[in-house]
mmCIF file of C-alpha atoms in Angstrom:
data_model
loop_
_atom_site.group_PDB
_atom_site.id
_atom_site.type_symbol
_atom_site.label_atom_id
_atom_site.label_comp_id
_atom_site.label_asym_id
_atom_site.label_seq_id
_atom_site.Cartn_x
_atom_site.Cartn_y
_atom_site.Cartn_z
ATOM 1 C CA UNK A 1 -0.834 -9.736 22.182
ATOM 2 C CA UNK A 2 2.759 -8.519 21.386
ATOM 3 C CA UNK A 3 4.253 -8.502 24.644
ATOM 4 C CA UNK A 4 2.674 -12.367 24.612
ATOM 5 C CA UNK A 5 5.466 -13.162 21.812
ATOM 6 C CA UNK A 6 9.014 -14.699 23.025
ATOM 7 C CA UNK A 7 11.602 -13.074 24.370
ATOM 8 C CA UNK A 8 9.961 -9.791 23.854
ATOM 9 C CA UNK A 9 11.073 -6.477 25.248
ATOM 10 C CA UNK A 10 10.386 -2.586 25.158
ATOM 11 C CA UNK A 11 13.705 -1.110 23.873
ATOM 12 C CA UNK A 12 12.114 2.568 24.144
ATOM 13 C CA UNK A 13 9.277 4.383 24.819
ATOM 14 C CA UNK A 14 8.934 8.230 23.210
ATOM 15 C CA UNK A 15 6.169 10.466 23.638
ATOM 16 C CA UNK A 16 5.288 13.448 21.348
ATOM 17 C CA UNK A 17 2.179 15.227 20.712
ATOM 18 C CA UNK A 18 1.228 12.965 17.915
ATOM 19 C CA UNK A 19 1.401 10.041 20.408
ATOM 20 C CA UNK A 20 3.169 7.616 21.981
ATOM 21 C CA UNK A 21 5.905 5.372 20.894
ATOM 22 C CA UNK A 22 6.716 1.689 21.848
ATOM 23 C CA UNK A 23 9.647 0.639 20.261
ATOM 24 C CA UNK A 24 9.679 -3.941 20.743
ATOM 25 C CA UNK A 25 11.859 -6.104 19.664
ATOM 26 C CA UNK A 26 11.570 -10.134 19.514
ATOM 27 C CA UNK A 27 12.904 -12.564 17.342
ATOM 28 C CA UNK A 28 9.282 -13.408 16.209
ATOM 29 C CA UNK A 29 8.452 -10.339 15.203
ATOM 30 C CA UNK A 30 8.079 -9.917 11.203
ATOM 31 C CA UNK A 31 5.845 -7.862 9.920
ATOM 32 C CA UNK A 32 4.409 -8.393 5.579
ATOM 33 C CA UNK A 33 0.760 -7.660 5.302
ATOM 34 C CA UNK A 34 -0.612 -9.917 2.893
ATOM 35 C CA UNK A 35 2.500 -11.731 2.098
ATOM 36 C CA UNK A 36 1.473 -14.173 -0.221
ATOM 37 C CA UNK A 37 1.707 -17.412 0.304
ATOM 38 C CA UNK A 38 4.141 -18.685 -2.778
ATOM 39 C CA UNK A 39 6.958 -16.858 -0.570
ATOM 40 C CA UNK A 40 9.612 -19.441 0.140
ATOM 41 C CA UNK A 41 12.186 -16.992 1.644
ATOM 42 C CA UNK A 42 13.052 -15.571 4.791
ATOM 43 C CA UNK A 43 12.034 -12.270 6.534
ATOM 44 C CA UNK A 44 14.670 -10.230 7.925
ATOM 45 C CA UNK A 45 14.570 -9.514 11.699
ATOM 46 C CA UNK A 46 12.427 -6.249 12.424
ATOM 47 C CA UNK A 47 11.613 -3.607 15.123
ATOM 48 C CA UNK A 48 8.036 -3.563 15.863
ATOM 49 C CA UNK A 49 7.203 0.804 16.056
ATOM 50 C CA UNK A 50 3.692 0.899 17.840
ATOM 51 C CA UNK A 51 2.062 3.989 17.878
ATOM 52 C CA UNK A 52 -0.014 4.134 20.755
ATOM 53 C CA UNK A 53 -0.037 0.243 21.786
ATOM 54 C CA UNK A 54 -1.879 -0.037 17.845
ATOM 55 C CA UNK A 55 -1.196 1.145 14.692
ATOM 56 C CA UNK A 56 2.791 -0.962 13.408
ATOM 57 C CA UNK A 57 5.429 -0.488 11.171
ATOM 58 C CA UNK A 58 8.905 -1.747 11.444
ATOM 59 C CA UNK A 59 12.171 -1.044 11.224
ATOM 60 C CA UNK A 60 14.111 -3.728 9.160
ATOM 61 C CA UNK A 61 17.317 -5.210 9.255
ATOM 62 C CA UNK A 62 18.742 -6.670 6.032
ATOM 63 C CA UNK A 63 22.028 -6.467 7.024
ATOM 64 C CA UNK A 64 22.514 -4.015 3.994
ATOM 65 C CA UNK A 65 21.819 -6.719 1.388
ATOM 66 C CA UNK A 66 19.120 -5.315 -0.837
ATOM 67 C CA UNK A 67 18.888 -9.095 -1.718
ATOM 68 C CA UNK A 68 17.639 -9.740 1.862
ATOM 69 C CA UNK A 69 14.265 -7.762 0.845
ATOM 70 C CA UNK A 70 12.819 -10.401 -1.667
ATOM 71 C CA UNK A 71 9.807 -10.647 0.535
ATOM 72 C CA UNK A 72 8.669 -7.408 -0.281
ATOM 73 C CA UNK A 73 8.040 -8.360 -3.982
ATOM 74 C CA UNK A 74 5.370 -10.729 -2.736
ATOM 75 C CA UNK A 75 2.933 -8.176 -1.007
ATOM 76 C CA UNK A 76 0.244 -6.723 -3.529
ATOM 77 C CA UNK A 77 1.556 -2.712 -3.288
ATOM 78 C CA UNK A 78 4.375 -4.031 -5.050
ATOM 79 C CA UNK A 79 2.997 -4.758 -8.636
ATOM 80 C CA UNK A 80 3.685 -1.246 -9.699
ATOM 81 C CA UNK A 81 7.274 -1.386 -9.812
ATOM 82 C CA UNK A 82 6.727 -4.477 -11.950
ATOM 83 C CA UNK A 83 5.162 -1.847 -14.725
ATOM 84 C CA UNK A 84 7.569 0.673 -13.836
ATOM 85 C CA UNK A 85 11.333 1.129 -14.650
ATOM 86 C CA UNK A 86 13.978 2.900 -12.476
ATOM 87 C CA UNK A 87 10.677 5.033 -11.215
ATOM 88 C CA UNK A 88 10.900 8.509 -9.680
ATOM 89 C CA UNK A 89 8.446 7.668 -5.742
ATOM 90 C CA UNK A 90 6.781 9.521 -3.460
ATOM 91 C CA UNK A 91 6.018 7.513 -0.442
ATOM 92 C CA UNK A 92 3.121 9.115 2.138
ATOM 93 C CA UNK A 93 3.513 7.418 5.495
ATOM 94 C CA UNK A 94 7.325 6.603 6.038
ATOM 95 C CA UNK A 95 7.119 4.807 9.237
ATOM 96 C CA UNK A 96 10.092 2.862 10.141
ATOM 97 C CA UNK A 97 10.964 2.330 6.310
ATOM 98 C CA UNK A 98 8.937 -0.331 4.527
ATOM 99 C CA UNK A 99 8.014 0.950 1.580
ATOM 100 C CA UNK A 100 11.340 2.876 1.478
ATOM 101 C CA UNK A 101 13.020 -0.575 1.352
ATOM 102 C CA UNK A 102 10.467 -1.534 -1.360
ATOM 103 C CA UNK A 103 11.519 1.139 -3.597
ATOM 104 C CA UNK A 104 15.544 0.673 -3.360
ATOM 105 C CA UNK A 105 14.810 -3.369 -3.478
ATOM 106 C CA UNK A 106 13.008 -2.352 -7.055
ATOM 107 C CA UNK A 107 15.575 0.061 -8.333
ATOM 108 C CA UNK A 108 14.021 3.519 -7.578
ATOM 109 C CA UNK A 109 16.225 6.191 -9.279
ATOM 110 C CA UNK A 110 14.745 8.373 -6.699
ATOM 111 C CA UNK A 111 12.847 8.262 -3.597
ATOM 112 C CA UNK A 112 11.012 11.310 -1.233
ATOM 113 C CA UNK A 113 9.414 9.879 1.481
ATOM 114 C CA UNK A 114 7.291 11.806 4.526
ATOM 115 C CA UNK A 115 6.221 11.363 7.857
ATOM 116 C CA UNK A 116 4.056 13.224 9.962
ATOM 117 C CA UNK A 117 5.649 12.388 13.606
ATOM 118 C CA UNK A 118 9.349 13.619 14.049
ATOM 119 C CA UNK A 119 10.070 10.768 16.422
ATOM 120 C CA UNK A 120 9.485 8.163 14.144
ATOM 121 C CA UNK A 121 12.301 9.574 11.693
ATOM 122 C CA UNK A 122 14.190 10.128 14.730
ATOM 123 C CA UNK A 123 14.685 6.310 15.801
ATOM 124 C CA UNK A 124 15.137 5.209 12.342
ATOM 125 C CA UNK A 125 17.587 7.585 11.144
ATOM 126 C CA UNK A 126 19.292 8.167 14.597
ATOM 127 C CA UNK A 127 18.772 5.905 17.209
ATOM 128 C CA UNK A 128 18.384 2.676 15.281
ATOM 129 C CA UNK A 129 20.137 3.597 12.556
ATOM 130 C CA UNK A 130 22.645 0.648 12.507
ATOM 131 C CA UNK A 131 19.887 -1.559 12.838
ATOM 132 C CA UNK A 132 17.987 0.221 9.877
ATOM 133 C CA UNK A 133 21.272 0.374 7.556
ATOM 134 C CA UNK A 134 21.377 4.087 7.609
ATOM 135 C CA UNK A 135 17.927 3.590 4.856
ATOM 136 C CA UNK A 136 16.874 7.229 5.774
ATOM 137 C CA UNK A 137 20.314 8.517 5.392
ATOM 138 C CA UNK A 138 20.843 7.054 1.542
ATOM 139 C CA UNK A 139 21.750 9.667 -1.423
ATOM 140 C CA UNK A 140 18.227 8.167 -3.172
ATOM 141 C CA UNK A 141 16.616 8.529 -0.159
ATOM 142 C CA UNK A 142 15.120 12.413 0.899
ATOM 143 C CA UNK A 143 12.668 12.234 3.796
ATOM 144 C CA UNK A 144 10.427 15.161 4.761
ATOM 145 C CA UNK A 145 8.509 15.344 8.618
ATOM 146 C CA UNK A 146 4.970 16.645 7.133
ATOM 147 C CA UNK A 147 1.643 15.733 6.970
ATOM 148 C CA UNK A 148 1.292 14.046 3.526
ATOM 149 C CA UNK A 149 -1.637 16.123 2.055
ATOM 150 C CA UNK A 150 -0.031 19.133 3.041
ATOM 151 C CA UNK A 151 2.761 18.225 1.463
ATOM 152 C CA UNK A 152 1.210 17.303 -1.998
ATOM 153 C CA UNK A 153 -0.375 20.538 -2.239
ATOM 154 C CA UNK A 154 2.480 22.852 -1.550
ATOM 155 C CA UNK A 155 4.953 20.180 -3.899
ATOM 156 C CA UNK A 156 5.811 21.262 -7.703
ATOM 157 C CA UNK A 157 6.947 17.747 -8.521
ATOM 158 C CA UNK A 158 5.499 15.267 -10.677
ATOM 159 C CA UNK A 159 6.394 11.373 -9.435
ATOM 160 C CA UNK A 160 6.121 7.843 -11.612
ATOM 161 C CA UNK A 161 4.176 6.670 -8.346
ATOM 162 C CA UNK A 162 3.012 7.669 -5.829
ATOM 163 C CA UNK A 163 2.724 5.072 -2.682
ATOM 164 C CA UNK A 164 0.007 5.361 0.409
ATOM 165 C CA UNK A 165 1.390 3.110 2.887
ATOM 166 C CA UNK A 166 -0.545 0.861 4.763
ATOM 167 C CA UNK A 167 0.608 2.007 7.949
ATOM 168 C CA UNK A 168 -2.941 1.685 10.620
ATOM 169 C CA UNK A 169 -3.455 -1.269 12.203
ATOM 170 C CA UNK A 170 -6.177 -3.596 11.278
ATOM 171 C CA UNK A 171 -7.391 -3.552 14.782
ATOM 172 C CA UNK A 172 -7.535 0.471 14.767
ATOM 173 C CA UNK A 173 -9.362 0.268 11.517
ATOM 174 C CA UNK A 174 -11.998 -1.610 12.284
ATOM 175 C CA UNK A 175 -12.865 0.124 15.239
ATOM 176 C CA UNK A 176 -13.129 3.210 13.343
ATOM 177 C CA UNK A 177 -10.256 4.812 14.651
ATOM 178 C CA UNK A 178 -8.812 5.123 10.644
ATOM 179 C CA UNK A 179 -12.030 5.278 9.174
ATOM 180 C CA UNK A 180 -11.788 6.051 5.654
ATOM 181 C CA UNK A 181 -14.572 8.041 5.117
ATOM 182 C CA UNK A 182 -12.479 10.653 8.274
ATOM 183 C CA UNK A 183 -9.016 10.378 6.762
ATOM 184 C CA UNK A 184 -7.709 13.790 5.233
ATOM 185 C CA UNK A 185 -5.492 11.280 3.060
ATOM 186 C CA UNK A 186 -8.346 9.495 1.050
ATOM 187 C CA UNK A 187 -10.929 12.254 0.344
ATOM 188 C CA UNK A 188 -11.948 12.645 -3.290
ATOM 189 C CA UNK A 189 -10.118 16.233 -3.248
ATOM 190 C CA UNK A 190 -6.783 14.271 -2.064
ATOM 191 C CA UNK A 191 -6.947 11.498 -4.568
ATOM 192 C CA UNK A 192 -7.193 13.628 -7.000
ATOM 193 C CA UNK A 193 -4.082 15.859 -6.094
ATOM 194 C CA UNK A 194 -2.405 12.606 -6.053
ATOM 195 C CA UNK A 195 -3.111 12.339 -9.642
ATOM 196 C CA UNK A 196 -1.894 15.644 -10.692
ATOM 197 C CA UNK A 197 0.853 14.727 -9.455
ATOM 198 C CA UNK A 198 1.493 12.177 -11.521
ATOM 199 C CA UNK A 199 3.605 11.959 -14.712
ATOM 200 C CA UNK A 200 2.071 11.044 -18.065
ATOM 201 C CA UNK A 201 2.406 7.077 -17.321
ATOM 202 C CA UNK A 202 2.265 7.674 -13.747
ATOM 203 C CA UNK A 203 0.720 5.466 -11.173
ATOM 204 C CA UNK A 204 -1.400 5.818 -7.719
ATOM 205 C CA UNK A 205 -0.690 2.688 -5.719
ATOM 206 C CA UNK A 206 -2.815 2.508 -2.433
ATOM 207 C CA UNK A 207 -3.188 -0.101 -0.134
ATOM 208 C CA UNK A 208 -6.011 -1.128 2.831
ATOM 209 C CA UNK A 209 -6.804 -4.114 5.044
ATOM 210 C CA UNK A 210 -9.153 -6.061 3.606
ATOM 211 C CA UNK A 211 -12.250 -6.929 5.545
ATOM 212 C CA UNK A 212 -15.284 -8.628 5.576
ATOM 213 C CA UNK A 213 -18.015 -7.353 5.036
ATOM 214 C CA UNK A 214 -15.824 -5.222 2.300
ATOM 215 C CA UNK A 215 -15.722 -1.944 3.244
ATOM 216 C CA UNK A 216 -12.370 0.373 3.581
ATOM 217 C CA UNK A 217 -11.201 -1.314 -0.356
ATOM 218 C CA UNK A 218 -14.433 -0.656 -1.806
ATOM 219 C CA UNK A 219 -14.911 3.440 -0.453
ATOM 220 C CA UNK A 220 -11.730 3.682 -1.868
ATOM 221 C CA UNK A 221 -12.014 1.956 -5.205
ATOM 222 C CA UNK A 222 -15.652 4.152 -5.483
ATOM 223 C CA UNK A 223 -13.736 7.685 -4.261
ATOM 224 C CA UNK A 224 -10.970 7.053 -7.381
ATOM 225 C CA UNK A 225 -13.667 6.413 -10.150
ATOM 226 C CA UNK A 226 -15.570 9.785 -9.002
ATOM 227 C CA UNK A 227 -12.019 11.519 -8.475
ATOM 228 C CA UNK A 228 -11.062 10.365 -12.338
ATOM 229 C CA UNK A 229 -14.981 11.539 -13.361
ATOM 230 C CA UNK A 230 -14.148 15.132 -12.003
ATOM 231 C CA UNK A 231 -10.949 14.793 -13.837
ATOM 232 C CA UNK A 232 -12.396 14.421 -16.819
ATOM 233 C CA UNK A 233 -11.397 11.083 -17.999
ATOM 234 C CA UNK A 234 -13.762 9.114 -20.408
ATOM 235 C CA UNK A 235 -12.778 5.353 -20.334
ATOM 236 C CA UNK A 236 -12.166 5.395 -16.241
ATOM 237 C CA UNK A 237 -12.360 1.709 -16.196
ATOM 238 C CA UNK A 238 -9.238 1.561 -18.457
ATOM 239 C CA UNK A 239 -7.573 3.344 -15.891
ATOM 240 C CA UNK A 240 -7.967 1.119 -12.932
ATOM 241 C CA UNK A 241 -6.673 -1.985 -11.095
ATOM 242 C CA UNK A 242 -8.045 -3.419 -8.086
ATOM 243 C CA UNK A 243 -6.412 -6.768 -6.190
ATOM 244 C CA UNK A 244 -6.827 -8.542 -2.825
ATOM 245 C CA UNK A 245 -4.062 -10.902 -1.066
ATOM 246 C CA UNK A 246 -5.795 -13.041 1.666
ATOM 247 C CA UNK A 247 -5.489 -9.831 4.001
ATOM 248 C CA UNK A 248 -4.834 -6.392 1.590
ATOM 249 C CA UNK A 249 -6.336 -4.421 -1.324
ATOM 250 C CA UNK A 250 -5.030 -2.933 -3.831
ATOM 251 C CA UNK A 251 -5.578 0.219 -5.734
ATOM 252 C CA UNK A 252 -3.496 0.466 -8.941
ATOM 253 C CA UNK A 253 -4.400 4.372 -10.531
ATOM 254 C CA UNK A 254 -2.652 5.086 -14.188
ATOM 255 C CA UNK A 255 -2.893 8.717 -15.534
ATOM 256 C CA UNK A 256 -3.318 6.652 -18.880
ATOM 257 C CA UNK A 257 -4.698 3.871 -19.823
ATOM 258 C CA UNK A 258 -3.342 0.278 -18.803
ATOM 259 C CA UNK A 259 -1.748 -1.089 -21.826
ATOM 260 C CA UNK A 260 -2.204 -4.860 -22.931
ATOM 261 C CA UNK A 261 1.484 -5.568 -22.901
ATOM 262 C CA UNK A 262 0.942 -4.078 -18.624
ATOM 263 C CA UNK A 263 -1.978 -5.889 -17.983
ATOM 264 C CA UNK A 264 -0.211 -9.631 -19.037
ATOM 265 C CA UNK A 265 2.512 -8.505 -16.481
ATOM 266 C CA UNK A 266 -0.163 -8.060 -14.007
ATOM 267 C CA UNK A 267 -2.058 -11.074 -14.356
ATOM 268 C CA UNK A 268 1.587 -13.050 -14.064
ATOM 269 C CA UNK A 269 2.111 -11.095 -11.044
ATOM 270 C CA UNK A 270 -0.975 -12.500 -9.476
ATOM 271 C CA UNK A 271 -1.097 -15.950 -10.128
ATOM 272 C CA UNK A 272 2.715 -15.778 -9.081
ATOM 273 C CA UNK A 273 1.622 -14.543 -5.992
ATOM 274 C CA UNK A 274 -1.716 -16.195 -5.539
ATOM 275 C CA UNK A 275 -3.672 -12.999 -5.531
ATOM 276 C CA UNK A 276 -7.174 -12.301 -6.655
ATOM 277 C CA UNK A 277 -7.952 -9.573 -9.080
ATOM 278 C CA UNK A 278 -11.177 -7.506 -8.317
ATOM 279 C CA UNK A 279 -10.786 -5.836 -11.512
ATOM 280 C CA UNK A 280 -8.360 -4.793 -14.179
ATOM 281 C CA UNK A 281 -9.416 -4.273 -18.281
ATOM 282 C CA UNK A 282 -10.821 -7.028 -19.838
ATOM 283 C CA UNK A 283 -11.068 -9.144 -16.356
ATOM 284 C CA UNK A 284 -13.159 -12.650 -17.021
ATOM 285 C CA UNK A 285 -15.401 -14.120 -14.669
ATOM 286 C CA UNK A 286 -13.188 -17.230 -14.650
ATOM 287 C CA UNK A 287 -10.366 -14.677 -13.363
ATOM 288 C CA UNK A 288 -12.066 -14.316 -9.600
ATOM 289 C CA UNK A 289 -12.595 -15.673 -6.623
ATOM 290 C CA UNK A 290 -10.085 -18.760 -7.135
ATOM 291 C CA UNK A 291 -7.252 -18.199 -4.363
ATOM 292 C CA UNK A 292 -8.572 -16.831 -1.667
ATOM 293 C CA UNK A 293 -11.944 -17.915 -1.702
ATOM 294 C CA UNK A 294 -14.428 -15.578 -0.215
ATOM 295 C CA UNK A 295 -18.261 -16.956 -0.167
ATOM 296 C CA UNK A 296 -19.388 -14.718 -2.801
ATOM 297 C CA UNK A 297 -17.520 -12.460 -4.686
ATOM 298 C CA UNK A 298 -18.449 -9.439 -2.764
ATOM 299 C CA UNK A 299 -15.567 -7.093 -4.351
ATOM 300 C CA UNK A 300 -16.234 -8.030 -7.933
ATOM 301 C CA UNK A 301 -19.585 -7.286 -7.295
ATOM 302 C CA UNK A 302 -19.182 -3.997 -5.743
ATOM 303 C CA UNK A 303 -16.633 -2.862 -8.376
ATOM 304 C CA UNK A 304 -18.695 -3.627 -11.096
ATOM 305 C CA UNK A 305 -21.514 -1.870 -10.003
ATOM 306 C CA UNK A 306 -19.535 1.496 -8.732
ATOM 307 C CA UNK A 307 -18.207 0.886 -12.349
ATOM 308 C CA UNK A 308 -20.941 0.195 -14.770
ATOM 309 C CA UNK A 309 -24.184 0.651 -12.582
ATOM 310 C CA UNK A 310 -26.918 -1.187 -13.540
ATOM 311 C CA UNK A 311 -25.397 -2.910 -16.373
ATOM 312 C CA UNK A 312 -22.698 -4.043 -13.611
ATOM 313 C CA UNK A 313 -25.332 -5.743 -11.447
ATOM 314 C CA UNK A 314 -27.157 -7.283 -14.584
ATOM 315 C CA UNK A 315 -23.389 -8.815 -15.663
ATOM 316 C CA UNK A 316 -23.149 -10.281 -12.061
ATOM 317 C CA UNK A 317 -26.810 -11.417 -11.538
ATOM 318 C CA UNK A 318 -25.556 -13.044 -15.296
ATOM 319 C CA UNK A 319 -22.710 -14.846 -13.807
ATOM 320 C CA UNK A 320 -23.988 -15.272 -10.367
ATOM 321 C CA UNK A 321 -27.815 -16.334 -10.676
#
């Protein structure tokens, strides 16, 4: 469907044995999963990166005006730098510099980024790097070529966040090729070395397609209350956030409790945005289901159950005769 888009063309093609590389370029590429639909702005032009004709990220030029980037405050992994100041990130899944763009655009004091395929960091920081604005090359910016588990587990250092790209394609996922319950990345045992990694007030911010019927979102939401149960926290619920734009989720993790003063700053970032919450402390029935409309309110439901069990589906049977 790409190579359908105006004035497209195939800059470069790189193999390795992680796959194959397409890098396209066309002035209607622009790539913002889930960009709400309040954004009045403009996206900068971008560099499609397809790895193996499927899974995209892109390369972005904001012709080094961190300005240029407002866009990226409108996509749902981007409420944690709104509870977060000058935060220390670690950001699994690099691609061609996203979420790297993310952090600078919210004043990261620091930011460690890694990518498992070499030729990815390659055209960013090398071939493309005028077109990138030298992002990988910034004294803020450290970027490591290794598998992001991996990398986790052998690390010492504690982070304010900790961001999981959203880097397959939504294509690839459905079809299995990303399935969630086969990724080393969002096992119980790794969600839970994300956490340890945390600092004190530190935050897990991960981020899926959304799809009907819900599935990736909801495996997810279910594998970080088990991971905080085998952590030994008491008031999980306290703990966790869970949005949807009209095509993401959202998985907000806090090594503490959310505070009140945090959760009014979240509920203004969603109705700024127009996203749904699934569930954050103290959520109200009134609170779902009212932007993007889904026929039922299939993630409530499931949330509330993996939370609360059977007093979750009594509450929704309540609400929902």
């Amino acid at each position: 469907m790409t190579l359908n888009l105006p004035q497209v063309k195939i800059l470069k093609e790189v193999s390795s044995p992680l796959g194959l590389i397409n890098v396209v370029e066309s002035p209607s590429i622009r790539h913002a999963p889930g960009l709400s639909l309040n954004f009045r702005g403009e996206i900068p032009p971008q560099l499609a990166l397809f790895a193996d004709a499927d899974s995209m990220s892109v390369i972005t030029n904001f012709d080094n005006q961190l300005s240029n980037l407002q866009y990226l405050d409108y996509i749902s992994s981007a409420l944690p730098y709104h509870l977060l100041d000058k935060p220390k990130v670690l950001i699994i899944g690099a691609g061609g510099g996203s979420e790297v763009l993310s952090a600078l655009y919210h004043a990261s004091s620091l930011i460690e980024a890694v990518e498992i395929d070499p030729q990815v960091v390659n055209l960013v920081k090398d071939e493309y790097a005028d077109f990138s604005n030298q992002i990988f090359s910034r004294p803020s910016v450290k970027i490591f070529i290794a598998e992001g588990r991996g990398f986790i587990q052998s690390s010492q250092s504690k982070y304010d966040l900790i961001q999981l790209a959203l880097l397959d394609s939504f294509s690839a996922s459905s079809a299995g090729v990303y399935a969630l319950s086969e990724s080393y990345l969002y096992t119980k045992e790794a969600v839970k070395e994300y956490i340890r990694h945390l600092n004190p007030e530190g935050i897990l911010c991960i981020t899926r397609w959304l799809k009907l019927p819900p599935r990736d979102g909801i495996k997810l939401f279910a594998t970080a209350v088990e991971s905080l149960q085998e952590l030994g926290v008491e008031n999980i619920s306290s703990q966790l956030i869970f949005l949807r734009s009209w095509a993401t989720s959202t998985i907000l993790i806090k090594r503490s409790p959310f505070t009140s003063p945090e959760i009014r700053i979240i509920r203004d970032f969603l109705e700024e945005r127009l996203f749904d919450p699934i569930w954050y402390p103290g959520i109200e029935i009134d609170d779902i289901n009212y932007y993007s409309i889904l026929p039922e309110a299939y993630y409530y439901q499931a949330s509330q159950n993996i939370l609360f069990g059977e007093r979750g589906k009594k509450v929704h049977k309540k609400n929902y005769p």
